[in-house]
JSON list of C-alpha atoms and ligand atoms in Angstrom, two decimals:
[
{"chain": "A", "resi": 1, "resn": "UNK", "atom": "CA", "xyz": [135.01, 137.44, 31.75]},
{"chain": "A", "resi": 2, "resn": "UNK", "atom": "CA", "xyz": [135.82, 141.13, 31.88]},
{"chain": "A", "resi": 3, "resn": "UNK", "atom": "CA", "xyz": [133.71, 143.76, 33.65]},
{"chain": "A", "resi": 4, "resn": "UNK", "atom": "CA", "xyz": [134.53, 147.46, 33.25]},
{"chain": "A", "resi": 5, "resn": "UNK", "atom": "CA", "xyz": [132.75, 149.59, 35.83]},
{"chain": "A", "resi": 6, "resn": "UNK", "atom": "CA", "xyz": [132.54, 153.33, 35.13]},
{"chain": "A", "resi": 7, "resn": "UNK", "atom": "CA", "xyz": [132.01, 155.49, 38.20]},
{"chain": "A", "resi": 8, "resn": "UNK", "atom": "CA", "xyz": [132.42, 158.98, 39.65]},
{"chain": "A", "resi": 9, "resn": "UNK", "atom": "CA", "xyz": [133.62, 157.38, 42.92]},
{"chain": "A", "resi": 10, "resn": "UNK", "atom": "CA", "xyz": [135.30, 154.08, 42.04]},
{"chain": "A", "resi": 11, "resn": "UNK", "atom": "CA", "xyz": [136.94, 153.85, 45.48]},
{"chain": "A", "resi": 12, "resn": "UNK", "atom": "CA", "xyz": [133.52, 152.98, 46.88]},
{"chain": "A", "resi": 13, "resn": "UNK", "atom": "CA", "xyz": [133.92, 149.56, 45.24]},
{"chain": "A", "resi": 14, "resn": "UNK", "atom": "CA", "xyz": [137.59, 148.76, 45.84]},
{"chain": "A", "resi": 15, "resn": "UNK", "atom": "CA", "xyz": [137.02, 146.73, 48.96]},
{"chain": "A", "resi": 16, "resn": "UNK", "atom": "CA", "xyz": [134.18, 144.69, 47.46]},
{"chain": "A", "resi": 17, "resn": "UNK", "atom": "CA", "xyz": [136.54, 143.24, 44.87]},
{"chain": "A", "resi": 18, "resn": "UNK", "atom": "CA", "xyz": [139.65, 142.80, 47.03]},
{"chain": "A", "resi": 19, "resn": "UNK", "atom": "CA", "xyz": [138.57, 140.06, 49.40]},
{"chain": "A", "resi": 20, "resn": "UNK", "atom": "CA", "xyz": [137.46, 136.46, 49.53]},
{"chain": "A", "resi": 21, "resn": "UNK", "atom": "CA", "xyz": [135.78, 134.91, 46.50]},
{"chain": "A", "resi": 22, "resn": "UNK", "atom": "CA", "xyz": [135.97, 137.93, 44.17]},
{"chain": "A", "resi": 23, "resn": "UNK", "atom": "CA", "xyz": [139.64, 138.48, 44.95]},
{"chain": "A", "resi": 24, "resn": "UNK", "atom": "CA", "xyz": [140.40, 134.83, 44.20]},
{"chain": "A", "resi": 25, "resn": "UNK", "atom": "CA", "xyz": [138.43, 135.02, 40.94]},
{"chain": "A", "resi": 26, "resn": "UNK", "atom": "CA", "xyz": [140.67, 137.91, 39.84]},
{"chain": "A", "resi": 27, "resn": "UNK", "atom": "CA", "xyz": [143.88, 136.18, 40.96]},
{"chain": "A", "resi": 28, "resn": "UNK", "atom": "CA", "xyz": [142.91, 133.04, 39.04]},
{"chain": "A", "resi": 29, "resn": "UNK", "atom": "CA", "xyz": [142.15, 135.18, 35.96]},
{"chain": "A", "resi": 30, "resn": "UNK", "atom": "CA", "xyz": [138.54, 133.98, 35.89]},
{"chain": "A", "resi": 31, "resn": "UNK", "atom": "CA", "xyz": [137.13, 137.49, 36.16]},
{"chain": "A", "resi": 32, "resn": "UNK", "atom": "CA", "xyz": [138.83, 140.78, 35.48]},
{"chain": "A", "resi": 33, "resn": "UNK", "atom": "CA", "xyz": [137.10, 143.78, 37.05]},
{"chain": "A", "resi": 34, "resn": "UNK", "atom": "CA", "xyz": [138.34, 147.25, 36.12]},
{"chain": "A", "resi": 35, "resn": "UNK", "atom": "CA", "xyz": [137.19, 150.23, 38.14]},
{"chain": "A", "resi": 36, "resn": "UNK", "atom": "CA", "xyz": [137.29, 153.25, 35.87]},
{"chain": "A", "resi": 37, "resn": "UNK", "atom": "CA", "xyz": [137.24, 156.79, 37.22]},
{"chain": "A", "resi": 38, "resn": "UNK", "atom": "CA", "xyz": [134.87, 158.88, 35.11]},
{"chain": "A", "resi": 39, "resn": "UNK", "atom": "CA", "xyz": [136.87, 161.99, 36.01]},
{"chain": "A", "resi": 40, "resn": "UNK", "atom": "CA", "xyz": [139.78, 160.65, 33.91]},
{"chain": "A", "resi": 41, "resn": "UNK", "atom": "CA", "xyz": [137.54, 161.21, 30.88]},
{"chain": "A", "resi": 42, "resn": "UNK", "atom": "CA", "xyz": [136.42, 164.74, 31.74]},
{"chain": "A", "resi": 43, "resn": "UNK", "atom": "CA", "xyz": [136.60, 166.82, 28.60]},
{"chain": "A", "resi": 44, "resn": "UNK", "atom": "CA", "xyz": [136.98, 170.33, 30.01]},
{"chain": "A", "resi": 45, "resn": "UNK", "atom": "CA", "xyz": [139.74, 172.06, 31.98]},
{"chain": "A", "resi": 46, "resn": "UNK", "atom": "CA", "xyz": [137.87, 171.95, 35.29]},
{"chain": "A", "resi": 47, "resn": "UNK", "atom": "CA", "xyz": [137.68, 168.14, 34.99]},
{"chain": "A", "resi": 48, "resn": "UNK", "atom": "CA", "xyz": [133.94, 168.54, 35.35]},
{"chain": "A", "resi": 49, "resn": "UNK", "atom": "CA", "xyz": [131.74, 165.43, 35.18]},
{"chain": "A", "resi": 50, "resn": "UNK", "atom": "CA", "xyz": [128.41, 166.78, 36.49]},
{"chain": "A", "resi": 51, "resn": "UNK", "atom": "CA", "xyz": [126.25, 169.84, 36.04]},
{"chain": "A", "resi": 52, "resn": "UNK", "atom": "CA", "xyz": [122.91, 171.33, 37.05]},
{"chain": "A", "resi": 53, "resn": "UNK", "atom": "CA", "xyz": [119.77, 169.87, 35.52]},
{"chain": "A", "resi": 54, "resn": "UNK", "atom": "CA", "xyz": [118.19, 171.86, 32.71]},
{"chain": "A", "resi": 55, "resn": "UNK", "atom": "CA", "xyz": [114.82, 173.16, 33.83]},
{"chain": "A", "resi": 56, "resn": "UNK", "atom": "CA", "xyz": [115.99, 173.58, 37.40]},
{"chain": "A", "resi": 57, "resn": "UNK", "atom": "CA", "xyz": [115.41, 171.47, 40.48]},
{"chain": "A", "resi": 58, "resn": "UNK", "atom": "CA", "xyz": [117.71, 170.04, 43.10]},
{"chain": "A", "resi": 59, "resn": "UNK", "atom": "CA", "xyz": [120.57, 167.66, 42.33]},
{"chain": "A", "resi": 60, "resn": "UNK", "atom": "CA", "xyz": [123.39, 167.32, 39.87]},
{"chain": "A", "resi": 61, "resn": "UNK", "atom": "CA", "xyz": [123.39, 165.20, 36.72]},
{"chain": "A", "resi": 62, "resn": "UNK", "atom": "CA", "xyz": [126.35, 163.27, 35.27]},
{"chain": "A", "resi": 63, "resn": "UNK", "atom": "CA", "xyz": [127.25, 164.83, 31.91]},
{"chain": "A", "resi": 64, "resn": "UNK", "atom": "CA", "xyz": [127.20, 162.98, 28.61]},
{"chain": "A", "resi": 65, "resn": "UNK", "atom": "CA", "xyz": [130.65, 164.01, 27.27]},
{"chain": "A", "resi": 66, "resn": "UNK", "atom": "CA", "xyz": [132.87, 162.20, 29.81]},
{"chain": "A", "resi": 67, "resn": "UNK", "atom": "CA", "xyz": [130.62, 159.12, 29.74]},
{"chain": "A", "resi": 68, "resn": "UNK", "atom": "CA", "xyz": [130.64, 159.05, 25.93]},
{"chain": "A", "resi": 69, "resn": "UNK", "atom": "CA", "xyz": [134.43, 159.49, 25.84]},
{"chain": "A", "resi": 70, "resn": "UNK", "atom": "CA", "xyz": [134.89, 156.66, 28.33]},
{"chain": "A", "resi": 71, "resn": "UNK", "atom": "CA", "xyz": [132.49, 154.20, 26.69]},
{"chain": "A", "resi": 72, "resn": "UNK", "atom": "CA", "xyz": [133.84, 154.96, 23.20]},
{"chain": "A", "resi": 73, "resn": "UNK", "atom": "CA", "xyz": [137.42, 154.42, 24.33]},
{"chain": "A", "resi": 74, "resn": "UNK", "atom": "CA", "xyz": [136.48, 151.05, 25.85]},
{"chain": "A", "resi": 75, "resn": "UNK", "atom": "CA", "xyz": [134.52, 150.00, 22.78]},
{"chain": "A", "resi": 76, "resn": "UNK", "atom": "CA", "xyz": [137.48, 150.86, 20.55]},
{"chain": "A", "resi": 77, "resn": "UNK", "atom": "CA", "xyz": [139.50, 148.22, 22.41]},
{"chain": "A", "resi": 78, "resn": "UNK", "atom": "CA", "xyz": [137.06, 145.30, 22.39]},
{"chain": "A", "resi": 79, "resn": "UNK", "atom": "CA", "xyz": [133.51, 144.21, 21.70]},
{"chain": "A", "resi": 80, "resn": "UNK", "atom": "CA", "xyz": [131.05, 144.44, 24.58]},
{"chain": "A", "resi": 81, "resn": "UNK", "atom": "CA", "xyz": [128.05, 142.18, 25.05]},
{"chain": "A", "resi": 82, "resn": "UNK", "atom": "CA", "xyz": [126.12, 144.74, 27.07]},
{"chain": "A", "resi": 83, "resn": "UNK", "atom": "CA", "xyz": [126.48, 148.31, 28.33]},
{"chain": "A", "resi": 84, "resn": "UNK", "atom": "CA", "xyz": [124.52, 148.20, 31.58]},
{"chain": "A", "resi": 85, "resn": "UNK", "atom": "CA", "xyz": [123.24, 151.20, 33.52]},
{"chain": "A", "resi": 86, "resn": "UNK", "atom": "CA", "xyz": [122.39, 150.62, 37.18]},
{"chain": "A", "resi": 87, "resn": "UNK", "atom": "CA", "xyz": [119.08, 152.40, 37.80]},
{"chain": "A", "resi": 88, "resn": "UNK", "atom": "CA", "xyz": [116.16, 152.11, 40.23]},
{"chain": "A", "resi": 89, "resn": "UNK", "atom": "CA", "xyz": [113.75, 152.19, 37.27]},
{"chain": "A", "resi": 90, "resn": "UNK", "atom": "CA", "xyz": [115.55, 149.37, 35.45]},
{"chain": "A", "resi": 91, "resn": "UNK", "atom": "CA", "xyz": [114.72, 145.68, 35.10]},
{"chain": "A", "resi": 92, "resn": "UNK", "atom": "CA", "xyz": [114.64, 144.08, 38.56]},
{"chain": "A", "resi": 93, "resn": "UNK", "atom": "CA", "xyz": [117.73, 141.91, 39.10]},
{"chain": "A", "resi": 94, "resn": "UNK", "atom": "CA", "xyz": [117.14, 138.22, 39.79]},
{"chain": "A", "resi": 95, "resn": "UNK", "atom": "CA", "xyz": [119.09, 134.96, 39.62]},
{"chain": "A", "resi": 96, "resn": "UNK", "atom": "CA", "xyz": [117.93, 134.20, 36.09]},
{"chain": "A", "resi": 97, "resn": "UNK", "atom": "CA", "xyz": [119.39, 137.49, 34.82]},
{"chain": "A", "resi": 98, "resn": "UNK", "atom": "CA", "xyz": [122.63, 136.79, 36.70]},
{"chain": "A", "resi": 99, "resn": "UNK", "atom": "CA", "xyz": [122.85, 133.35, 35.07]},
{"chain": "A", "resi": 100, "resn": "UNK", "atom": "CA", "xyz": [122.41, 134.98, 31.66]},
{"chain": "A", "resi": 101, "resn": "UNK", "atom": "CA", "xyz": [125.03, 137.66, 32.30]},
{"chain": "A", "resi": 102, "resn": "UNK", "atom": "CA", "xyz": [127.50, 135.04, 33.56]},
{"chain": "A", "resi": 103, "resn": "UNK", "atom": "CA", "xyz": [127.63, 133.62, 30.01]},
{"chain": "A", "resi": 104, "resn": "UNK", "atom": "CA", "xyz": [128.84, 136.95, 28.56]},
{"chain": "A", "resi": 105, "resn": "UNK", "atom": "CA", "xyz": [132.44, 137.84, 27.83]},
{"chain": "A", "resi": 106, "resn": "UNK", "atom": "CA", "xyz": [132.75, 141.62, 28.21]},
{"chain": "A", "resi": 107, "resn": "UNK", "atom": "CA", "xyz": [130.43, 143.90, 30.14]},
{"chain": "A", "resi": 108, "resn": "UNK", "atom": "CA", "xyz": [130.41, 147.62, 30.84]},
{"chain": "A", "resi": 109, "resn": "UNK", "atom": "CA", "xyz": [128.53, 148.78, 33.93]},
{"chain": "A", "resi": 110, "resn": "UNK", "atom": "CA", "xyz": [127.81, 152.49, 34.31]},
{"chain": "A", "resi": 111, "resn": "UNK", "atom": "CA", "xyz": [127.09, 153.83, 37.80]},
{"chain": "A", "resi": 112, "resn": "UNK", "atom": "CA", "xyz": [124.91, 156.91, 38.15]},
{"chain": "A", "resi": 113, "resn": "UNK", "atom": "CA", "xyz": [125.36, 159.41, 40.94]},
{"chain": "A", "resi": 114, "resn": "UNK", "atom": "CA", "xyz": [123.43, 162.37, 42.36]},
{"chain": "A", "resi": 115, "resn": "UNK", "atom": "CA", "xyz": [120.25, 162.69, 40.24]},
{"chain": "A", "resi": 116, "resn": "UNK", "atom": "CA", "xyz": [121.47, 160.18, 37.66]},
{"chain": "A", "resi": 117, "resn": "UNK", "atom": "CA", "xyz": [122.92, 160.54, 34.16]},
{"chain": "A", "resi": 118, "resn": "UNK", "atom": "CA", "xyz": [121.88, 162.71, 31.21]},
{"chain": "A", "resi": 119, "resn": "UNK", "atom": "CA", "xyz": [119.00, 160.83, 29.58]},
{"chain": "A", "resi": 120, "resn": "UNK", "atom": "CA", "xyz": [120.78, 160.86, 26.21]},
{"chain": "A", "resi": 121, "resn": "UNK", "atom": "CA", "xyz": [123.38, 158.46, 27.65]},
{"chain": "A", "resi": 122, "resn": "UNK", "atom": "CA", "xyz": [120.60, 156.00, 28.35]},
{"chain": "A", "resi": 123, "resn": "UNK", "atom": "CA", "xyz": [119.05, 156.50, 24.92]},
{"chain": "A", "resi": 124, "resn": "UNK", "atom": "CA", "xyz": [122.22, 156.09, 22.87]},
{"chain": "A", "resi": 125, "resn": "UNK", "atom": "CA", "xyz": [124.81, 154.08, 24.81]},
{"chain": "A", "resi": 126, "resn": "UNK", "atom": "CA", "xyz": [122.99, 151.82, 27.23]},
{"chain": "A", "resi": 127, "resn": "UNK", "atom": "CA", "xyz": [121.75, 148.37, 26.18]},
{"chain": "A", "resi": 128, "resn": "UNK", "atom": "CA", "xyz": [120.37, 147.17, 29.55]},
{"chain": "A", "resi": 129, "resn": "UNK", "atom": "CA", "xyz": [119.14, 148.93, 32.69]},
{"chain": "A", "resi": 130, "resn": "UNK", "atom": "CA", "xyz": [119.21, 146.99, 35.93]},
{"chain": "A", "resi": 131, "resn": "UNK", "atom": "CA", "xyz": [117.75, 147.76, 39.35]},
{"chain": "A", "resi": 132, "resn": "UNK", "atom": "CA", "xyz": [118.72, 145.88, 42.50]},
{"chain": "A", "resi": 133, "resn": "UNK", "atom": "CA", "xyz": [115.42, 146.65, 44.23]},
{"chain": "A", "resi": 134, "resn": "UNK", "atom": "CA", "xyz": [112.65, 149.14, 44.80]},
{"chain": "A", "resi": 135, "resn": "UNK", "atom": "CA", "xyz": [114.59, 151.60, 46.91]},
{"chain": "A", "resi": 136, "resn": "UNK", "atom": "CA", "xyz": [116.96, 154.43, 46.03]},
{"chain": "A", "resi": 137, "resn": "UNK", "atom": "CA", "xyz": [120.68, 154.47, 46.84]},
{"chain": "A", "resi": 138, "resn": "UNK", "atom": "CA", "xyz": [122.97, 157.46, 46.49]},
{"chain": "A", "resi": 139, "resn": "UNK", "atom": "CA", "xyz": [124.99, 155.96, 43.67]},
{"chain": "A", "resi": 140, "resn": "UNK", "atom": "CA", "xyz": [125.24, 153.00, 41.33]},
{"chain": "A", "resi": 141, "resn": "UNK", "atom": "CA", "xyz": [128.48, 151.74, 42.92]},
{"chain": "A", "resi": 142, "resn": "UNK", "atom": "CA", "xyz": [126.97, 149.37, 45.48]},
{"chain": "A", "resi": 143, "resn": "UNK", "atom": "CA", "xyz": [124.44, 148.09, 42.92]},
{"chain": "A", "resi": 144, "resn": "UNK", "atom": "CA", "xyz": [127.30, 147.51, 40.42]},
{"chain": "A", "resi": 145, "resn": "UNK", "atom": "CA", "xyz": [129.22, 145.57, 43.08]},
{"chain": "A", "resi": 146, "resn": "UNK", "atom": "CA", "xyz": [126.09, 143.54, 43.87]},
{"chain": "A", "resi": 147, "resn": "UNK", "atom": "CA", "xyz": [125.54, 142.70, 40.20]},
{"chain": "A", "resi": 148, "resn": "UNK", "atom": "CA", "xyz": [129.20, 141.84, 39.59]},
{"chain": "A", "resi": 149, "resn": "UNK", "atom": "CA", "xyz": [129.41, 139.63, 42.68]},
{"chain": "A", "resi": 150, "resn": "UNK", "atom": "CA", "xyz": [126.24, 137.76, 41.73]},
{"chain": "A", "resi": 151, "resn": "UNK", "atom": "CA", "xyz": [127.65, 137.15, 38.22]},
{"chain": "A", "resi": 152, "resn": "UNK", "atom": "CA", "xyz": [131.25, 136.31, 39.10]},
{"chain": "A", "resi": 153, "resn": "UNK", "atom": "CA", "xyz": [130.41, 133.65, 41.69]},
{"chain": "A", "resi": 154, "resn": "UNK", "atom": "CA", "xyz": [128.63, 131.75, 38.91]},
{"chain": "A", "resi": 155, "resn": "UNK", "atom": "CA", "xyz": [131.70, 131.53, 36.65]},
{"chain": "A", "resi": 156, "resn": "UNK", "atom": "CA", "xyz": [133.12, 128.00, 36.42]},
{"chain": "A", "resi": 157, "resn": "UNK", "atom": "CA", "xyz": [136.01, 127.57, 38.86]},
{"chain": "A", "resi": 158, "resn": "UNK", "atom": "CA", "xyz": [135.24, 130.60, 41.02]},
{"chain": "A", "resi": 159, "resn": "UNK", "atom": "CA", "xyz": [133.61, 128.67, 43.84]},
{"chain": "A", "resi": 160, "resn": "UNK", "atom": "CA", "xyz": [135.70, 125.84, 45.28]},
{"chain": "A", "resi": 161, "resn": "UNK", "atom": "CA", "xyz": [132.96, 123.29, 45.08]},
{"chain": "A", "resi": 162, "resn": "UNK", "atom": "CA", "xyz": [131.56, 123.71, 41.59]},
{"chain": "A", "resi": 163, "resn": "UNK", "atom": "CA", "xyz": [128.14, 122.45, 42.54]},
{"chain": "A", "resi": 164, "resn": "UNK", "atom": "CA", "xyz": [127.89, 125.00, 45.30]},
{"chain": "A", "resi": 165, "resn": "UNK", "atom": "CA", "xyz": [126.30, 127.81, 43.25]},
{"chain": "A", "resi": 166, "resn": "UNK", "atom": "CA", "xyz": [123.73, 125.36, 41.90]},
{"chain": "A", "resi": 167, "resn": "UNK", "atom": "CA", "xyz": [122.48, 124.52, 45.39]},
{"chain": "A", "resi": 168, "resn": "UNK", "atom": "CA", "xyz": [121.99, 128.18, 46.35]},
{"chain": "A", "resi": 169, "resn": "UNK", "atom": "CA", "xyz": [118.61, 129.81, 46.67]},
{"chain": "A", "resi": 170, "resn": "UNK", "atom": "CA", "xyz": [116.69, 130.70, 43.47]},
{"chain": "A", "resi": 171, "resn": "UNK", "atom": "CA", "xyz": [118.41, 128.14, 41.25]},
{"chain": "A", "resi": 172, "resn": "UNK", "atom": "CA", "xyz": [115.52, 125.83, 40.24]},
{"chain": "A", "resi": 173, "resn": "UNK", "atom": "CA", "xyz": [113.15, 128.36, 41.84]},
{"chain": "A", "resi": 174, "resn": "UNK", "atom": "CA", "xyz": [113.80, 126.88, 45.27]},
{"chain": "A", "resi": 175, "resn": "UNK", "atom": "CA", "xyz": [115.23, 128.44, 48.41]},
{"chain": "A", "resi": 176, "resn": "UNK", "atom": "CA", "xyz": [118.31, 126.78, 49.91]},
{"chain": "A", "resi": 177, "resn": "UNK", "atom": "CA", "xyz": [117.86, 124.17, 52.67]},
{"chain": "A", "resi": 178, "resn": "UNK", "atom": "CA", "xyz": [119.17, 124.87, 56.21]},
{"chain": "A", "resi": 179, "resn": "UNK", "atom": "CA", "xyz": [122.86, 124.15, 56.88]},
{"chain": "A", "resi": 180, "resn": "UNK", "atom": "CA", "xyz": [124.68, 123.15, 60.08]},
{"chain": "A", "resi": 181, "resn": "UNK", "atom": "CA", "xyz": [128.28, 122.78, 61.20]},
{"chain": "A", "resi": 182, "resn": "UNK", "atom": "CA", "xyz": [130.14, 121.72, 64.37]},
{"chain": "A", "resi": 183, "resn": "UNK", "atom": "CA", "xyz": [129.41, 121.31, 67.22]},
{"chain": "A", "resi": 184, "resn": "UNK", "atom": "CA", "xyz": [126.84, 118.60, 66.77]},
{"chain": "A", "resi": 185, "resn": "UNK", "atom": "CA", "xyz": [125.11, 119.81, 69.92]},
{"chain": "A", "resi": 186, "resn": "UNK", "atom": "CA", "xyz": [125.05, 123.30, 71.44]},
{"chain": "A", "resi": 187, "resn": "UNK", "atom": "CA", "xyz": [122.98, 124.21, 74.50]},
{"chain": "A", "resi": 188, "resn": "UNK", "atom": "CA", "xyz": [121.07, 120.96, 73.95]},
{"chain": "A", "resi": 189, "resn": "UNK", "atom": "CA", "xyz": [120.17, 122.06, 70.40]},
{"chain": "A", "resi": 190, "resn": "UNK", "atom": "CA", "xyz": [121.00, 119.18, 68.09]},
{"chain": "A", "resi": 191, "resn": "UNK", "atom": "CA", "xyz": [121.79, 118.95, 64.43]},
{"chain": "A", "resi": 192, "resn": "UNK", "atom": "CA", "xyz": [119.13, 116.84, 62.58]},
{"chain": "A", "resi": 193, "resn": "UNK", "atom": "CA", "xyz": [120.08, 113.13, 62.83]},
{"chain": "A", "resi": 194, "resn": "UNK", "atom": "CA", "xyz": [119.76, 112.59, 59.10]},
{"chain": "A", "resi": 195, "resn": "UNK", "atom": "CA", "xyz": [122.77, 114.86, 58.45]},
{"chain": "A", "resi": 196, "resn": "UNK", "atom": "CA", "xyz": [124.92, 112.64, 60.70]},
{"chain": "A", "resi": 197, "resn": "UNK", "atom": "CA", "xyz": [123.74, 109.40, 59.05]},
{"chain": "A", "resi": 198, "resn": "UNK", "atom": "CA", "xyz": [126.34, 109.40, 56.26]},
{"chain": "A", "resi": 199, "resn": "UNK", "atom": "CA", "xyz": [123.63, 108.22, 53.86]},
{"chain": "A", "resi": 200, "resn": "UNK", "atom": "CA", "xyz": [124.02, 110.67, 51.00]},
{"chain": "A", "resi": 201, "resn": "UNK", "atom": "CA", "xyz": [120.90, 109.71, 49.04]},
{"chain": "A", "resi": 202, "resn": "UNK", "atom": "CA", "xyz": [118.72, 110.21, 52.11]},
{"chain": "A", "resi": 203, "resn": "UNK", "atom": "CA", "xyz": [120.48, 113.48, 52.89]},
{"chain": "A", "resi": 204, "resn": "UNK", "atom": "CA", "xyz": [119.86, 114.75, 49.36]},
{"chain": "A", "resi": 205, "resn": "UNK", "atom": "CA", "xyz": [116.21, 113.79, 49.67]},
{"chain": "A", "resi": 206, "resn": "UNK", "atom": "CA", "xyz": [115.91, 115.53, 53.05]},
{"chain": "A", "resi": 207, "resn": "UNK", "atom": "CA", "xyz": [117.57, 118.68, 51.69]},
{"chain": "A", "resi": 208, "resn": "UNK", "atom": "CA", "xyz": [115.24, 118.76, 48.73]},
{"chain": "A", "resi": 209, "resn": "UNK", "atom": "CA", "xyz": [112.21, 118.38, 51.00]},
{"chain": "A", "resi": 210, "resn": "UNK", "atom": "CA", "xyz": [113.48, 121.15, 53.26]},
{"chain": "A", "resi": 211, "resn": "UNK", "atom": "CA", "xyz": [113.98, 123.39, 50.22]},
{"chain": "A", "resi": 212, "resn": "UNK", "atom": "CA", "xyz": [110.44, 122.79, 49.03]},
{"chain": "A", "resi": 213, "resn": "UNK", "atom": "CA", "xyz": [109.03, 123.34, 52.55]},
{"chain": "A", "resi": 214, "resn": "UNK", "atom": "CA", "xyz": [110.96, 126.56, 53.01]},
{"chain": "A", "resi": 215, "resn": "UNK", "atom": "CA", "xyz": [109.94, 127.86, 49.60]},
{"chain": "A", "resi": 216, "resn": "UNK", "atom": "CA", "xyz": [106.25, 127.07, 50.28]},
{"chain": "A", "resi": 217, "resn": "UNK", "atom": "CA", "xyz": [106.46, 128.87, 53.59]},
{"chain": "A", "resi": 218, "resn": "UNK", "atom": "CA", "xyz": [108.51, 131.93, 52.62]},
{"chain": "A", "resi": 219, "resn": "UNK", "atom": "CA", "xyz": [108.23, 132.41, 48.87]},
{"chain": "A", "resi": 220, "resn": "UNK", "atom": "CA", "xyz": [105.20, 130.52, 47.50]},
{"chain": "A", "resi": 221, "resn": "UNK", "atom": "CA", "xyz": [105.37, 132.83, 44.46]},
{"chain": "A", "resi": 222, "resn": "UNK", "atom": "CA", "xyz": [108.52, 130.99, 43.30]},
{"chain": "A", "resi": 223, "resn": "UNK", "atom": "CA", "xyz": [106.62, 127.70, 43.02]},
{"chain": "A", "resi": 224, "resn": "UNK", "atom": "CA", "xyz": [103.88, 129.06, 40.77]},
{"chain": "B", "resi": 1, "resn": "LIG", "atom": "N1", "xyz": [116.79, 160.27, 40.48]},
{"chain": "B", "resi": 1, "resn": "LIG", "atom": "C1", "xyz": [116.88, 158.87, 40.32]},
{"chain": "B", "resi": 1, "resn": "LIG", "atom": "C2", "xyz": [117.71, 158.22, 41.42]},
{"chain": "B", "resi": 1, "resn": "LIG", "atom": "C3", "xyz": [119.14, 158.62, 41.38]},
{"chain": "B", "resi": 1, "resn": "LIG", "atom": "S1", "xyz": [120.02, 157.74, 42.58]},
{"chain": "B", "resi": 1, "resn": "LIG", "atom": "C4", "xyz": [115.51, 158.26, 40.40]},
{"chain": "B", "resi": 1, "resn": "LIG", "atom": "O1", "xyz": [114.70, 158.74, 41.17]},
{"chain": "B", "resi": 1, "resn": "LIG", "atom": "O2", "xyz": [115.26, 157.25, 39.71]},
{"chain": "B", "resi": 1, "resn": "LIG", "atom": "C5", "xyz": [121.64, 157.86, 41.94]},
{"chain": "B", "resi": 1, "resn": "LIG", "atom": "C6", "xyz": [122.16, 156.66, 41.22]},
{"chain": "B", "resi": 1, "resn": "LIG", "atom": "O3", "xyz": [122.21, 155.56, 42.09]},
{"chain": "B", "resi": 1, "resn": "LIG", "atom": "C7", "xyz": [121.34, 156.20, 40.02]},
{"chain": "B", "resi": 1, "resn": "LIG", "atom": "O4", "xyz": [121.69, 156.92, 38.88]},
{"chain": "B", "resi": 1, "resn": "LIG", "atom": "C8", "xyz": [121.70, 154.74, 39.93]},
{"chain": "B", "resi": 1, "resn": "LIG", "atom": "O5", "xyz": [122.88, 154.55, 39.17]},
{"chain": "B", "resi": 1, "resn": "LIG", "atom": "C9", "xyz": [121.99, 154.35, 41.37]},
{"chain": "B", "resi": 1, "resn": "LIG", "atom": "N2", "xyz": [120.90, 153.61, 42.04]},
{"chain": "B", "resi": 1, "resn": "LIG", "atom": "C10", "xyz": [120.13, 154.08, 43.05]},
{"chain": "B", "resi": 1, "resn": "LIG", "atom": "N3", "xyz": [119.24, 153.15, 43.45]},
{"chain": "B", "resi": 1, "resn": "LIG", "atom": "C11", "xyz": [119.43, 152.07, 42.66]},
{"chain": "B", "resi": 1, "resn": "LIG", "atom": "C12", "xyz": [118.81, 150.79, 42.58]},
{"chain": "B", "resi": 1, "resn": "LIG", "atom": "N4", "xyz": [117.80, 150.43, 43.37]},
{"chain": "B", "resi": 1, "resn": "LIG", "atom": "N5", "xyz": [119.28, 149.91, 41.67]},
{"chain": "B", "resi": 1, "resn": "LIG", "atom": "C13", "xyz": [120.30, 150.26, 40.84]},
{"chain": "B", "resi": 1, "resn": "LIG", "atom": "N6", "xyz": [120.92, 151.45, 40.87]},
{"chain": "B", "resi": 1, "resn": "LIG", "atom": "C14", "xyz": [120.50, 152.36, 41.76]}
]
């Protein structure tokens, strides 16, 4: 899979993709993430990418020309499944959407900044708009990193234990069961006996019950 992320401040995302699971995914050629600096596509001498909003009001708006130049240059090189705009008024991100995106081949993600992007970008270039929650961040960079991380960890081979992503919260509409590691006892607080029994069928059953319990308690809406 290839993800091209267009941003006014791509450095904000560098670290997110250079460690741990996402770094390994890139090294193993399972996911290629390209951070593209919108300024490289500025069309005027001042290398301008934003301007004041027509009609007045506070805050700058990302201009259509650099974004159009950037998206068109990417599209000339390959076919894209989706051109996604990160936006607080977009479709709310959830695991189901991540699963769907993980089956795609090439994605463009556009990050807004300041007041957002010229509406004509959204009307003519964007195929999906995704929000990571009902709150407003200063730019689309962290949301783009969140979306990419959630997608990439689902790609076959990215996680060491391939079943691991399947047992995470929200797959099957259940929250994940509790997990424990060494020591077996700390401060008199013991790990549940069942996990030390070595009986894998019983452990699976216990984990499933714990998942259901936890979901009933914390997110009954998922069970409906
Ligand atoms: N004026 C806009 C907010 C702009 S915030 C509004 O009120 O809707 C600047 C940029 O940050 C946005 O263009 C978007 O790309 C990103 N952003 C902010 N909050 C976000 C969220 N919850 N989900 C996804 N992207 C978000």
